[in-house]
Coordinates of C-alpha atoms in Angstrom, one line a residue:
Chain R
M1 CA -1.8 5.4 -79.8
K2 CA -1.5 3.3 -83.2
D3 CA -1.4 0.2 -80.9
I4 CA -4.6 1.5 -79.0
L5 CA -6.6 1.6 -82.5
I6 CA -5.4 -1.4 -84.0
E7 CA -6.7 -3.0 -80.7
F8 CA -10.0 -1.4 -81.0
Y9 CA -10.3 -2.2 -85.0
L10 CA -9.5 -6.0 -84.0
Y11 CA -11.7 -6.0 -80.8
M12 CA -14.4 -4.7 -83.0
K13 CA -13.7 -7.3 -86.1
E14 CA -14.3 -9.9 -83.7
R15 CA -17.4 -8.6 -81.2
K16 CA -18.9 -7.5 -84.7
K17 CA -20.3 -4.6 -83.3
Y18 CA -19.8 -2.3 -85.5
W19 CA -22.9 0.4 -84.5
L20 CA -20.8 0.8 -81.1
I21 CA -18.1 2.4 -83.3
P22 CA -19.2 6.3 -83.6
I23 CA -20.6 5.7 -80.0
I24 CA -17.4 4.7 -78.6
I25 CA -15.6 7.5 -80.8
M26 CA -18.0 10.1 -79.5
S27 CA -17.2 9.0 -75.7
L28 CA -13.6 9.0 -76.1
I29 CA -13.5 12.8 -77.8
F30 CA -15.9 13.6 -74.6
G31 CA -14.1 11.9 -72.1
G32 CA -10.8 13.3 -73.8
L33 CA -12.3 17.0 -73.3
I34 CA -13.4 16.6 -69.6
I35 CA -9.8 15.5 -69.2
L36 CA -8.4 18.6 -70.8
S37 CA -10.5 20.9 -69.0
Q38 CA -10.4 19.0 -65.9
G39 CA -6.5 18.4 -65.7
S40 CA -7.1 15.3 -64.0
A41 CA -9.7 12.4 -64.0
I42 CA -10.4 11.5 -60.4
A43 CA -13.9 9.9 -59.4
P44 CA -15.3 8.5 -56.5
F45 CA -15.8 5.0 -56.0
I46 CA -18.6 3.8 -58.5
Y47 CA -19.2 -0.2 -58.2
T48 CA -20.0 -1.5 -61.2
V49 CA -17.7 1.1 -63.3
F50 CA -14.5 -0.4 -62.6
Chain Q
M1 CA 6.6 -22.3 -68.5
N2 CA 6.7 -19.6 -66.1
I3 CA 3.2 -17.5 -65.9
I4 CA 2.4 -14.6 -63.7
G5 CA -1.5 -14.0 -63.4
I6 CA -2.7 -10.4 -62.3
S7 CA -5.6 -9.2 -60.6
A8 CA -5.7 -5.4 -60.3
F9 CA -7.2 -1.8 -60.9
Y10 CA -10.8 -2.9 -59.2
H11 CA -10.4 -4.1 -55.9
D12 CA -8.0 -7.0 -54.1
S13 CA -5.2 -6.6 -56.7
A14 CA -3.0 -10.3 -56.6
A15 CA -0.3 -12.0 -58.1
S16 CA 0.2 -15.6 -58.5
L17 CA 3.0 -17.6 -60.6
V18 CA 1.9 -20.9 -62.3
V19 CA 5.0 -23.3 -63.3
D20 CA 4.5 -25.8 -65.9
G21 CA 0.5 -25.9 -64.6
E22 CA 1.8 -26.0 -60.7
I23 CA 0.6 -23.5 -58.4
I24 CA 4.0 -22.1 -56.8
S25 CA 3.0 -18.2 -55.3
A26 CA -0.2 -16.3 -54.7
V27 CA -0.2 -13.5 -52.5
Q28 CA -2.5 -10.3 -52.4
E29 CA -0.9 -6.7 -52.6
E30 CA -2.8 -5.3 -49.3
R31 CA -0.6 -7.7 -47.7
F32 CA 2.6 -5.6 -48.4
T33 CA 1.1 -1.9 -48.4
R34 CA -1.4 -2.5 -45.7
V35 CA -4.0 -0.8 -47.8
K36 CA -6.9 -3.0 -46.9
N37 CA -8.3 -4.0 -50.6
D38 CA -5.3 -2.5 -52.3
K39 CA -6.6 -2.3 -55.8
N40 CA -3.2 -0.9 -57.3
F41 CA -1.3 -2.8 -59.7
P42 CA 0.4 -5.5 -57.5
T43 CA 4.2 -4.5 -57.8
N44 CA 5.5 -5.6 -54.3
S45 CA 3.6 -8.9 -54.8
I46 CA 5.3 -9.7 -58.3
K47 CA 8.4 -8.7 -56.6
Y48 CA 8.1 -11.2 -53.5
I49 CA 6.8 -13.9 -56.7
L50 CA 10.1 -13.1 -58.4
E51 CA 12.4 -13.1 -55.3
E52 CA 11.2 -16.1 -53.5
N53 CA 11.5 -18.3 -56.8
N54 CA 14.7 -17.2 -58.0
L55 CA 13.4 -15.5 -61.2
N56 CA 14.0 -12.3 -63.1
I57 CA 11.1 -10.3 -64.9
E58 CA 12.6 -11.6 -68.3
D59 CA 12.3 -15.6 -67.1
I60 CA 8.6 -14.8 -67.3
D61 CA 6.7 -16.0 -70.0
A62 CA 3.1 -14.6 -70.0
F63 CA 1.3 -12.0 -68.1
V64 CA -2.3 -12.8 -68.2
F65 CA -4.5 -10.4 -66.8
Y66 CA -7.7 -11.8 -65.1
E67 CA -10.5 -9.8 -67.4
K68 CA -11.0 -8.0 -70.4
P69 CA -10.9 -4.4 -70.1
L70 CA -12.7 -3.6 -73.8
L71 CA -15.3 -6.0 -73.2
K72 CA -15.9 -4.2 -69.7
F73 CA -15.5 -0.7 -71.6
E74 CA -18.1 -2.4 -74.5
R75 CA -20.7 -3.0 -71.0
L76 CA -20.2 0.1 -69.7
I77 CA -21.2 2.3 -72.9
E78 CA -23.8 -0.3 -73.8
T79 CA -25.2 0.5 -70.4
Y80 CA -24.8 4.5 -70.5
L81 CA -26.5 4.2 -74.0
A82 CA -29.7 1.7 -72.8
F83 CA -30.4 4.2 -69.8
S84 CA -29.9 7.2 -71.8
P85 CA -30.1 10.1 -70.9
M86 CA -29.8 9.1 -67.4
G87 CA -26.5 8.3 -65.8
L88 CA -24.8 11.3 -67.4
K89 CA -23.5 12.5 -64.0
S90 CA -21.9 9.1 -63.7
F91 CA -20.6 8.9 -67.3
I92 CA -19.3 12.3 -66.8
K93 CA -16.7 10.9 -64.1
A94 CA -16.4 7.4 -65.2
I95 CA -15.3 7.7 -68.9
P96 CA -12.3 10.2 -68.3
L97 CA -11.2 7.9 -66.2
W98 CA -11.2 5.0 -68.3
I99 CA -9.5 6.9 -71.1
K100 CA -6.7 8.0 -68.9
E101 CA -6.1 4.7 -66.9
K102 CA -8.3 1.6 -67.6
L103 CA -8.7 1.5 -71.1
Y104 CA -5.6 0.6 -72.7
Q105 CA -4.2 -2.1 -69.7
K106 CA -2.0 -3.6 -71.8
E107 CA 0.2 -0.5 -72.1
G108 CA -0.4 0.3 -68.4
I109 CA 0.8 -3.1 -67.4
I110 CA 3.9 -2.8 -69.6
N111 CA 4.8 0.5 -67.6
E112 CA 4.1 -0.4 -64.4
I113 CA 6.5 -3.3 -64.8
K114 CA 9.0 -1.1 -66.1
K115 CA 8.9 1.5 -63.5
T116 CA 9.8 -1.1 -61.1
F117 CA 11.8 -3.8 -62.5
H118 CA 13.5 -1.2 -65.2
K119 CA 13.1 -3.7 -68.0
K120 CA 10.6 -3.2 -71.0
I121 CA 8.5 -6.7 -71.7
D122 CA 7.1 -7.5 -75.2
G123 CA 3.5 -6.3 -75.2
K124 CA 3.0 -9.8 -76.9
K125 CA 3.9 -11.6 -73.6
I126 CA 0.7 -9.8 -72.4
F127 CA -2.8 -11.8 -72.5
F128 CA -6.3 -11.3 -71.0
S129 CA -8.3 -14.0 -69.6
E130 CA -12.3 -13.3 -69.2
H131 CA -13.1 -12.5 -65.7
H132 CA -15.8 -15.3 -64.7
L133 CA -13.2 -18.0 -66.7
S134 CA -10.6 -16.9 -64.5
H135 CA -12.8 -17.6 -61.4
A136 CA -13.9 -20.8 -62.6
A137 CA -10.0 -21.7 -63.7
S138 CA -9.4 -21.0 -60.4
A139 CA -11.8 -23.6 -58.8
Y140 CA -11.6 -26.3 -61.4
Y141 CA -8.1 -26.7 -61.8
P142 CA -7.0 -27.2 -58.2
S143 CA -9.7 -29.6 -57.5
S144 CA -9.4 -33.5 -57.9
F145 CA -12.2 -33.6 -60.3
N146 CA -12.0 -34.1 -63.9
E147 CA -15.6 -33.3 -64.6
A148 CA -17.5 -30.8 -62.7
I149 CA -19.9 -28.4 -63.0
V150 CA -18.3 -25.0 -61.9
L151 CA -20.7 -22.0 -60.7
T152 CA -19.4 -18.5 -60.8
L153 CA -21.3 -15.9 -58.9
D154 CA -20.1 -12.5 -58.1
G155 CA -21.3 -8.8 -58.7
V156 CA -20.1 -8.5 -62.4
G157 CA -17.4 -9.5 -64.6
E158 CA -17.0 -7.9 -68.2
F159 CA -21.1 -8.7 -68.8
S160 CA -21.6 -11.5 -66.5
S161 CA -22.8 -11.6 -63.0
T162 CA -23.4 -15.7 -62.8
V163 CA -22.0 -18.4 -65.3
V164 CA -22.2 -22.0 -65.4
Y165 CA -19.7 -24.0 -66.8
H166 CA -18.9 -27.5 -67.7
A167 CA -15.3 -28.6 -67.1
K168 CA -13.9 -32.1 -68.6
D169 CA -10.6 -33.0 -69.5
N170 CA -8.9 -29.9 -68.7
R171 CA -11.2 -28.0 -70.9
I172 CA -14.1 -25.5 -69.2
D173 CA -16.8 -24.5 -71.7
K174 CA -19.4 -22.1 -70.7
V175 CA -22.7 -23.7 -71.0
K176 CA -25.3 -20.6 -69.7
E177 CA -24.8 -17.2 -67.8
L178 CA -26.8 -14.2 -66.6
H179 CA -26.0 -10.7 -67.8
F180 CA -25.5 -7.3 -65.6
P181 CA -27.1 -5.8 -64.4
H182 CA -29.4 -8.8 -63.2
S183 CA -26.4 -9.8 -60.4
L184 CA -27.0 -11.9 -57.0
G185 CA -23.9 -10.4 -56.0
L186 CA -24.7 -6.8 -56.4
L187 CA -28.2 -7.4 -55.1
Y188 CA -26.5 -8.6 -51.8
S189 CA -24.0 -5.7 -52.2
A190 CA -27.0 -3.2 -52.5
F191 CA -28.4 -4.5 -49.3
T192 CA -24.7 -4.2 -47.5
Y193 CA -24.9 -0.5 -48.5
F194 CA -28.1 0.1 -47.4
L195 CA -27.2 -1.5 -44.1
G196 CA -24.3 1.1 -43.8
F197 CA -21.8 -1.3 -44.5
Q198 CA -18.9 -1.0 -46.9
V199 CA -19.4 -2.6 -50.4
N200 CA -17.2 -5.1 -51.2
E201 CA -16.0 -5.5 -47.6
G202 CA -19.1 -5.3 -45.7
E203 CA -21.0 -8.2 -46.8
Y204 CA -19.6 -10.9 -44.5
K205 CA -21.2 -8.3 -41.8
V206 CA -24.7 -8.7 -43.5
M207 CA -23.9 -12.4 -43.1
G208 CA -23.2 -12.5 -39.3
L209 CA -25.7 -10.3 -38.5
A210 CA -28.2 -12.1 -40.4
P211 CA -29.2 -14.8 -37.7
Y212 CA -29.8 -12.0 -35.0
G213 CA -32.8 -11.4 -37.5
N214 CA -36.2 -13.0 -38.4
P215 CA -36.6 -12.4 -42.5
K216 CA -39.6 -10.5 -42.4
F217 CA -38.8 -8.6 -45.5
K218 CA -38.2 -11.6 -47.5
D219 CA -41.5 -11.9 -49.4
L220 CA -41.3 -7.9 -50.1
I221 CA -37.7 -8.6 -51.5
L222 CA -38.9 -11.5 -53.7
K223 CA -42.2 -9.6 -54.6
H224 CA -40.7 -6.3 -55.4
L225 CA -36.9 -6.4 -55.9
I226 CA -36.0 -9.7 -57.6
D227 CA -38.3 -12.1 -59.7
V228 CA -36.9 -15.7 -59.3
K229 CA -37.3 -18.3 -61.8
E230 CA -37.7 -22.3 -60.7
D231 CA -34.4 -23.2 -62.4
G232 CA -32.6 -20.6 -60.2
S233 CA -32.3 -17.6 -62.8
Y234 CA -33.4 -14.4 -61.9
Q235 CA -34.3 -10.9 -63.2
L236 CA -34.1 -7.5 -60.8
N237 CA -36.3 -4.8 -60.7
M238 CA -34.0 -2.2 -61.6
K239 CA -36.3 0.5 -60.7
Y240 CA -34.9 0.3 -57.0
F241 CA -31.6 0.0 -57.9
N242 CA -28.9 3.1 -58.6
Y243 CA -25.7 1.0 -59.5
S244 CA -26.2 0.6 -63.5
I245 CA -25.5 4.5 -63.7
G246 CA -25.7 6.1 -60.5
L247 CA -23.2 6.9 -57.6
T248 CA -24.9 4.9 -55.2
M249 CA -26.5 1.3 -54.9
T250 CA -29.9 2.1 -54.0
N251 CA -32.3 5.0 -54.7
K252 CA -35.4 6.8 -52.9
K253 CA -37.8 3.9 -54.1
F254 CA -36.2 1.2 -52.6
Q255 CA -35.9 3.1 -49.5
D256 CA -39.5 3.9 -49.4
L257 CA -40.1 0.1 -50.2
I258 CA -38.0 -1.2 -47.2
G259 CA -40.0 1.4 -45.1
F260 CA -36.8 2.8 -43.2
E261 CA -33.6 4.8 -43.9
K262 CA -30.8 3.8 -45.1
R263 CA -28.0 3.0 -42.2
E264 CA -25.2 5.3 -41.9
P265 CA -21.8 3.5 -40.8
K266 CA -22.0 5.1 -37.3
D267 CA -25.7 4.4 -36.7
K268 CA -26.7 1.9 -33.7
L269 CA -27.7 -1.5 -35.3
L270 CA -31.7 -2.1 -34.8
Q271 CA -33.9 -4.9 -35.0
N272 CA -35.0 -3.7 -38.3
H273 CA -31.4 -3.9 -39.7
M274 CA -31.0 -7.3 -38.4
D275 CA -34.2 -8.5 -40.1
L276 CA -33.4 -7.0 -43.4
A277 CA -29.9 -9.0 -42.9
A278 CA -31.6 -12.2 -42.1
S279 CA -34.1 -11.3 -45.3
I280 CA -31.2 -10.8 -48.1
Q281 CA -29.7 -13.6 -46.6
S282 CA -32.5 -16.3 -46.8
V283 CA -33.4 -14.7 -50.5
A284 CA -29.5 -15.3 -51.6
E285 CA -29.8 -18.8 -49.8
D286 CA -32.7 -20.2 -52.0
I287 CA -31.4 -18.7 -55.4
I288 CA -28.2 -20.2 -54.9
L289 CA -29.9 -23.6 -53.9
K290 CA -32.6 -23.3 -56.8
I291 CA -29.3 -23.0 -59.1
T292 CA -27.2 -25.7 -57.6
R293 CA -30.4 -28.1 -57.5
N294 CA -31.3 -27.3 -61.0
L295 CA -27.7 -28.1 -62.5
K296 CA -27.8 -31.2 -60.9
Q297 CA -30.9 -32.2 -62.5
E298 CA -30.0 -31.0 -65.6
Y299 CA -26.2 -32.3 -66.1
K300 CA -26.2 -35.3 -63.7
I301 CA -22.6 -34.9 -62.9
N302 CA -21.4 -35.3 -59.5
N303 CA -19.1 -32.6 -58.8
L304 CA -19.7 -28.7 -58.2
C305 CA -16.8 -26.3 -58.0
L306 CA -17.6 -22.7 -57.2
A307 CA -15.8 -19.7 -57.4
G308 CA -16.9 -15.5 -57.2
G309 CA -17.2 -13.4 -54.6
V310 CA -20.9 -15.0 -53.7
A311 CA -19.2 -18.6 -53.1
L312 CA -17.6 -16.9 -50.0
N313 CA -21.5 -16.7 -48.2
C314 CA -20.4 -20.0 -46.4
V315 CA -23.9 -20.0 -44.9
A316 CA -25.2 -20.7 -48.4
N317 CA -22.7 -22.6 -48.9
G318 CA -23.3 -25.2 -46.1
K319 CA -27.1 -25.6 -47.1
I320 CA -25.7 -26.6 -50.5
L321 CA -23.7 -29.3 -48.6
K322 CA -26.6 -30.2 -46.0
E323 CA -29.2 -30.7 -49.1
K324 CA -26.6 -32.9 -50.1
I325 CA -27.3 -31.8 -54.1
F326 CA -23.8 -32.6 -55.3
E327 CA -21.8 -35.6 -54.0
N328 CA -18.5 -33.3 -53.9
I329 CA -18.2 -29.5 -53.7
W330 CA -14.8 -27.7 -54.0
I331 CA -14.6 -24.0 -53.3
Q332 CA -11.6 -21.9 -54.0
P333 CA -10.5 -20.1 -50.7
A334 CA -9.5 -17.1 -52.8
A335 CA -13.2 -17.1 -54.4
G336 CA -12.9 -13.2 -54.6
D337 CA -11.0 -11.5 -57.3
A338 CA -7.4 -11.8 -55.9
G339 CA -8.1 -15.3 -56.8
G340 CA -8.8 -14.2 -60.4
S341 CA -4.8 -13.8 -60.5
L342 CA -4.3 -17.3 -60.0
G343 CA -7.7 -18.8 -62.0
A344 CA -6.2 -16.1 -65.2
A345 CA -2.5 -18.0 -65.1
L346 CA -4.2 -21.5 -64.8
A347 CA -6.7 -20.7 -67.9
F348 CA -3.6 -19.4 -69.7
Y349 CA -1.6 -22.8 -69.4
Y350 CA -4.4 -25.6 -69.4
L351 CA -6.7 -23.7 -72.1
S352 CA -3.7 -23.6 -74.4
E353 CA -3.9 -25.3 -77.9
N354 CA -2.1 -28.6 -76.6
K355 CA -3.0 -29.2 -73.0
I356 CA -6.3 -29.5 -73.9
K357 CA -5.5 -32.6 -75.4
E358 CA -4.1 -34.2 -72.4
K359 CA -5.6 -35.4 -69.2
K360 CA -6.6 -33.1 -65.9
P361 CA -3.4 -33.8 -63.6
I362 CA -4.3 -33.8 -60.0
I363 CA -2.7 -30.3 -58.5
S364 CA -2.0 -30.4 -54.9
F365 CA -3.7 -27.2 -53.8
T366 CA -2.6 -25.1 -50.8
P367 CA -3.5 -22.1 -49.8
Y368 CA -0.4 -21.3 -48.0
L369 CA 1.2 -19.2 -50.7
G370 CA 2.7 -16.4 -49.4
P371 CA 6.1 -15.1 -47.8
K372 CA 7.5 -17.3 -45.1
F373 CA 10.2 -16.1 -42.6
T374 CA 12.7 -19.1 -41.1
N375 CA 13.5 -18.5 -37.4
E376 CA 16.9 -17.3 -38.5
K377 CA 15.0 -14.3 -40.2
V378 CA 12.3 -14.0 -37.3
K379 CA 15.3 -13.5 -35.0
I380 CA 16.6 -11.0 -36.8
E381 CA 13.8 -9.1 -37.5
L382 CA 12.6 -9.2 -33.4
D383 CA 16.2 -7.9 -32.6
N384 CA 15.4 -4.7 -35.0
L385 CA 12.2 -4.4 -33.1
K386 CA 14.0 -4.5 -29.7
A387 CA 11.3 -7.3 -28.9
N388 CA 12.0 -9.4 -25.7
Y389 CA 11.3 -13.0 -26.9
K390 CA 12.4 -16.4 -25.9
Y391 CA 13.1 -19.3 -28.5
Y392 CA 11.2 -22.7 -27.5
E393 CA 11.5 -26.2 -29.2
D394 CA 8.8 -27.2 -31.1
E395 CA 7.2 -29.8 -28.4
E396 CA 7.8 -27.3 -25.5
L397 CA 6.4 -24.3 -27.9
F398 CA 3.3 -26.6 -28.7
E399 CA 2.5 -27.0 -24.9
F400 CA 3.5 -23.4 -23.6
V401 CA 1.1 -22.5 -26.4
S402 CA -2.1 -24.4 -25.6
K403 CA -2.1 -24.1 -21.9
K404 CA -1.7 -20.5 -22.5
I405 CA -5.0 -20.8 -24.5
M406 CA -7.0 -22.7 -22.1
E407 CA -6.0 -20.3 -19.5
N408 CA -8.0 -17.6 -21.8
K409 CA -5.0 -15.9 -23.1
A410 CA -5.3 -14.7 -26.8
L411 CA -2.1 -15.4 -29.0
G412 CA -0.9 -14.1 -32.3
W413 CA 0.2 -17.1 -34.1
F414 CA 2.5 -16.6 -36.9
Q415 CA 3.8 -19.4 -38.7
G416 CA 5.0 -20.6 -42.3
R417 CA 3.9 -19.3 -45.5
M418 CA 0.9 -16.8 -45.4
E419 CA -2.3 -17.7 -46.8
F420 CA -3.8 -16.8 -49.9
G421 CA -7.3 -15.3 -49.6
P422 CA -9.4 -13.6 -47.0
R423 CA -9.2 -16.7 -44.4
A424 CA -6.8 -17.2 -41.7
L425 CA -6.1 -20.7 -41.8
G426 CA -3.4 -21.2 -39.0
A427 CA -0.5 -19.3 -40.5
R428 CA -1.6 -15.8 -39.5
S429 CA -4.1 -16.5 -37.2
I430 CA -5.0 -15.2 -33.7
L431 CA -5.9 -18.2 -31.4
A432 CA -8.1 -18.3 -28.4
N433 CA -10.2 -20.5 -26.0
A434 CA -13.3 -21.9 -27.9
K435 CA -14.4 -23.4 -24.6
S436 CA -14.1 -19.6 -22.7
L437 CA -17.8 -18.3 -22.3
D438 CA -16.7 -14.4 -22.6
M439 CA -14.0 -14.9 -25.5
Q440 CA -16.5 -13.8 -28.4
R441 CA -17.0 -10.6 -26.7
D442 CA -13.6 -10.0 -25.5
L443 CA -11.6 -10.9 -28.8
N444 CA -14.5 -8.7 -30.8
L445 CA -14.1 -5.7 -28.4
K446 CA -10.4 -5.7 -27.0
V447 CA -8.2 -7.6 -29.7
K448 CA -10.0 -7.1 -33.1
F449 CA -11.6 -3.8 -32.2
R450 CA -14.8 -4.6 -34.4
E451 CA -18.6 -5.0 -33.9
S452 CA -19.5 -7.1 -30.9
F453 CA -22.2 -9.5 -32.9
R454 CA -19.6 -10.9 -35.1
P455 CA -18.8 -14.6 -34.7
F456 CA -15.8 -16.7 -34.2
A457 CA -14.5 -19.5 -36.2
P458 CA -13.3 -22.6 -34.8
A459 CA -10.3 -24.6 -36.2
I460 CA -10.5 -28.7 -35.0
M461 CA -8.5 -31.3 -36.2
Q462 CA -9.9 -33.0 -39.0
E463 CA -10.9 -36.7 -37.2
F464 CA -12.9 -34.9 -34.4
S465 CA -14.8 -32.6 -36.7
H466 CA -17.6 -34.6 -37.0
S467 CA -17.8 -35.2 -33.0
Y468 CA -18.6 -31.3 -32.4
F469 CA -20.0 -30.4 -35.8
D470 CA -22.9 -31.6 -38.2
F471 CA -20.1 -33.5 -40.8
D472 CA -20.0 -36.7 -41.8
E473 CA -17.1 -38.5 -40.7
N474 CA -14.0 -37.9 -42.8
F475 CA -15.6 -34.9 -44.5
E476 CA -13.1 -32.0 -44.8
S477 CA -13.4 -28.6 -44.5
P478 CA -10.0 -27.2 -44.7
Y479 CA -10.7 -23.6 -46.0
M480 CA -13.0 -22.2 -43.5
L481 CA -15.6 -22.1 -46.1
L482 CA -18.6 -24.0 -45.1
V483 CA -21.1 -23.1 -42.1
T484 CA -23.0 -25.9 -40.3
K485 CA -24.5 -27.0 -37.0
V486 CA -22.6 -27.2 -33.6
K487 CA -23.4 -30.5 -32.2
N488 CA -24.6 -31.4 -28.8
N489 CA -26.2 -28.0 -28.0
K490 CA -29.2 -27.1 -26.0
N491 CA -30.6 -25.2 -28.6
K492 CA -32.7 -23.0 -25.7
T493 CA -35.8 -21.5 -27.7
S494 CA -36.4 -18.1 -25.6
D495 CA -37.7 -14.9 -25.9
F496 CA -34.7 -12.9 -26.5
V497 CA -34.1 -10.8 -29.6
G498 CA -31.8 -9.3 -31.5
F499 CA -28.3 -9.0 -29.8
E500 CA -29.7 -10.4 -26.5
K501 CA -29.6 -13.8 -28.5
L502 CA -26.1 -13.7 -27.4
K503 CA -26.6 -14.5 -23.9
N504 CA -28.6 -17.3 -25.0
I505 CA -25.6 -19.3 -26.5
D506 CA -25.8 -22.6 -24.8
T507 CA -23.1 -25.2 -25.9
N508 CA -19.5 -26.5 -24.8
I509 CA -17.8 -24.4 -27.1
P510 CA -19.6 -20.9 -27.1
A511 CA -16.7 -18.9 -28.4
V512 CA -17.0 -20.3 -31.8
T513 CA -21.3 -21.2 -32.2
H514 CA -23.0 -18.2 -33.7
V515 CA -26.9 -17.2 -32.0
D516 CA -28.1 -19.8 -34.2
Y517 CA -26.1 -22.7 -33.4
T518 CA -23.7 -22.9 -36.4
A519 CA -20.1 -22.6 -36.7
R520 CA -17.9 -21.9 -39.6
V521 CA -15.7 -24.5 -39.3
Q522 CA -11.9 -25.4 -40.5
T523 CA -11.1 -28.8 -40.5
V524 CA -7.0 -29.3 -39.7
S525 CA -5.3 -32.4 -41.0
K526 CA -1.4 -33.3 -40.4
E527 CA -1.2 -33.1 -44.5
S528 CA -3.2 -29.6 -44.6
N529 CA -1.1 -27.7 -42.2
E530 CA 1.0 -29.9 -39.9
R531 CA 2.4 -27.7 -37.3
F532 CA -1.3 -26.2 -36.5
Y533 CA -2.6 -29.6 -36.5
S534 CA 0.7 -30.8 -34.0
L535 CA -0.9 -27.7 -31.6
L536 CA -4.2 -28.9 -32.0
K537 CA -3.0 -32.4 -31.1
K538 CA -1.5 -31.3 -28.1
M539 CA -4.5 -29.3 -27.0
N540 CA -6.8 -32.6 -27.5
S541 CA -4.0 -34.7 -25.5
E542 CA -3.4 -32.3 -22.6
F543 CA -6.8 -30.5 -22.1
D544 CA -9.1 -33.0 -24.1
T545 CA -10.0 -30.0 -26.3
P546 CA -9.1 -30.8 -30.2
L547 CA -10.0 -27.3 -31.3
V548 CA -9.4 -23.3 -31.2
V549 CA -11.0 -19.8 -31.8
N550 CA -9.6 -19.0 -35.5
T551 CA -9.6 -15.5 -36.4
S552 CA -7.5 -13.7 -39.1
F553 CA -4.3 -11.8 -37.5
N554 CA -5.4 -8.2 -37.9
V555 CA -7.7 -5.6 -36.3
N556 CA -10.6 -4.3 -37.9
G557 CA -10.1 -2.1 -41.1
E558 CA -6.6 -4.0 -41.8
P559 CA -5.2 -6.1 -43.8
I560 CA -4.0 -9.7 -42.4
V561 CA -0.2 -9.6 -40.8
C562 CA 2.0 -10.4 -43.8
S563 CA 5.8 -9.6 -41.6
V564 CA 7.2 -10.1 -38.5
K565 CA 7.2 -6.6 -38.1
D566 CA 3.6 -6.1 -39.2
A567 CA 2.7 -9.1 -36.8
F568 CA 4.5 -7.6 -33.9
S569 CA 2.8 -4.5 -34.4
C570 CA -0.6 -5.7 -34.4
F571 CA 0.6 -7.7 -31.4
M572 CA 1.8 -4.5 -29.5
N573 CA -1.5 -2.4 -30.2
T574 CA -4.1 -4.8 -29.1
N575 CA -4.5 -6.7 -26.3
L576 CA -2.8 -9.9 -27.2
D577 CA -1.1 -11.6 -24.6
F578 CA 1.4 -13.4 -26.7
L579 CA 3.0 -13.7 -30.4
V580 CA 4.1 -17.0 -31.5
C581 CA 6.6 -16.1 -34.4
E582 CA 8.0 -19.3 -35.7
N583 CA 9.7 -20.9 -32.3
Y584 CA 9.7 -17.7 -30.5
I585 CA 7.5 -16.7 -28.7
L586 CA 7.0 -12.9 -26.8
N587 CA 4.9 -12.1 -23.7
K588 CA 3.0 -8.8 -23.8
K589 CA 4.3 -7.9 -20.4
D590 CA 7.8 -8.4 -21.5
Q591 CA 7.6 -5.8 -23.7
F592 CA 8.9 -2.1 -23.5
Q593 CA 5.1 -0.6 -24.6

């Protein structure tokens, strides 16, 4: 987890898109909650998502 | 320095090995797992690469993934944000998957390797290349050009869909790009989807279907769906597409505009479908020609390299060649995402600090980069399969095979190292008589079990290609990526429409002539594939026929065969008459069914 956060921080620093941070955090929390409630994350084929 | 390039987790996963800048091995995972376009981590491919080259996993200095997941995630978030609150359904499905599997790919790669090789590799050995840079590197470094314009066209990478690079002296510099959702690849895939074919797989079928139709919808497409500028840059009208945030490629508005319903895979192909295929193919060709003409005019460089999935559109490639826009063209045969694994490894090696100061080396490129089975291995495998076979020395083998081809028998041809990329180039091929009138239909229905409209390609001795096809003398097309006109055809005009056009083909090589009198040609030289060339030479000396039908050794929906076992299984389950594995020949009649 620590590695992921460090990598994210370095990434944001390089891309200088700090405005995305709260949106990404919210997305991660939201996504995490879906995983917890579903137990698995299986999605159909969505062309541009992958 | 040993570098493994990896493409995975989307479609067509693959691994490639580059040692000190030389391409050593490259293979797609689907060939081992037998799952078409397998997207899973290429464990079997890496295993093969290590075994083949007597390496251990610790001997690998760098693992380079072919794209940047964080950048892709950023695009995803920005797209959802731009379309918000639309796309909630897709968001709910996509984000958990990204969090679980895709976001932190470094750890994913470490875990996958640990699971297979029981060794934990250092995270510092894992690197990420950009998607389009990987494509560009896969085309530029293996080409013989020191300076070139590199054009990469595909569905979408991280943000880009079309990128132009200027490459010189080992450097590859991005000069311009177009961003998602505006994408020629996705536009073509949207029509593939609407025509009832599978996205990422059925694009070939659309291209093959196009000559049966008339481009009646071209004006409609150009008026409503895409705005194409003079320099070839374009913008899609996203009102008609659903792929940005939806779970389908097109929407209701698209259907209303076209004027008929989306075709389902099992529905009959009608004239309207053929006309639509012809229209999108024509639009795609126009755009690619505009882009390339503009690039030549702007940069005045004589060499063009192409990669990315759209570069597999051999009809469009043939038009660039025909117009002589560039003096030289080199197209990566594994132009799709599998080839990204090769490009990622090459980019990592050649774009490192010390290499960009050196002169670009000439890499001798061959697409034959996969597993090989020696005669000894073949015999063991065939014995295990309880197959009945006969050993032939080279000369008698070529004689026997050429005779059987001319007797209209269909043969599985399994020789040497397997090809990297979607084309069978004489290592894992089905061969047949190009002069036979019924061969196109028979091969499609009895051997390949696929749609009867699909054309077959010829493989021809290099020195005869200009006699049969509209190529300049000495022109090489070794990877079957260029479509050109068949010479000496009667080019009969008639009232035939749609699939009836098949009855109208009037050339001396009908099995490899498409209904528009074109062919996707592979030229074979002694240098490119010695055994295949020897066979063609024998066919020419014995039967005055220096060419054959060359189609991939597989059946519809399956990957091309990799091992002797795969080849035997395909041989037994189709109407192939003979199987030729290295120097062993199997006659179907001699096998226990």
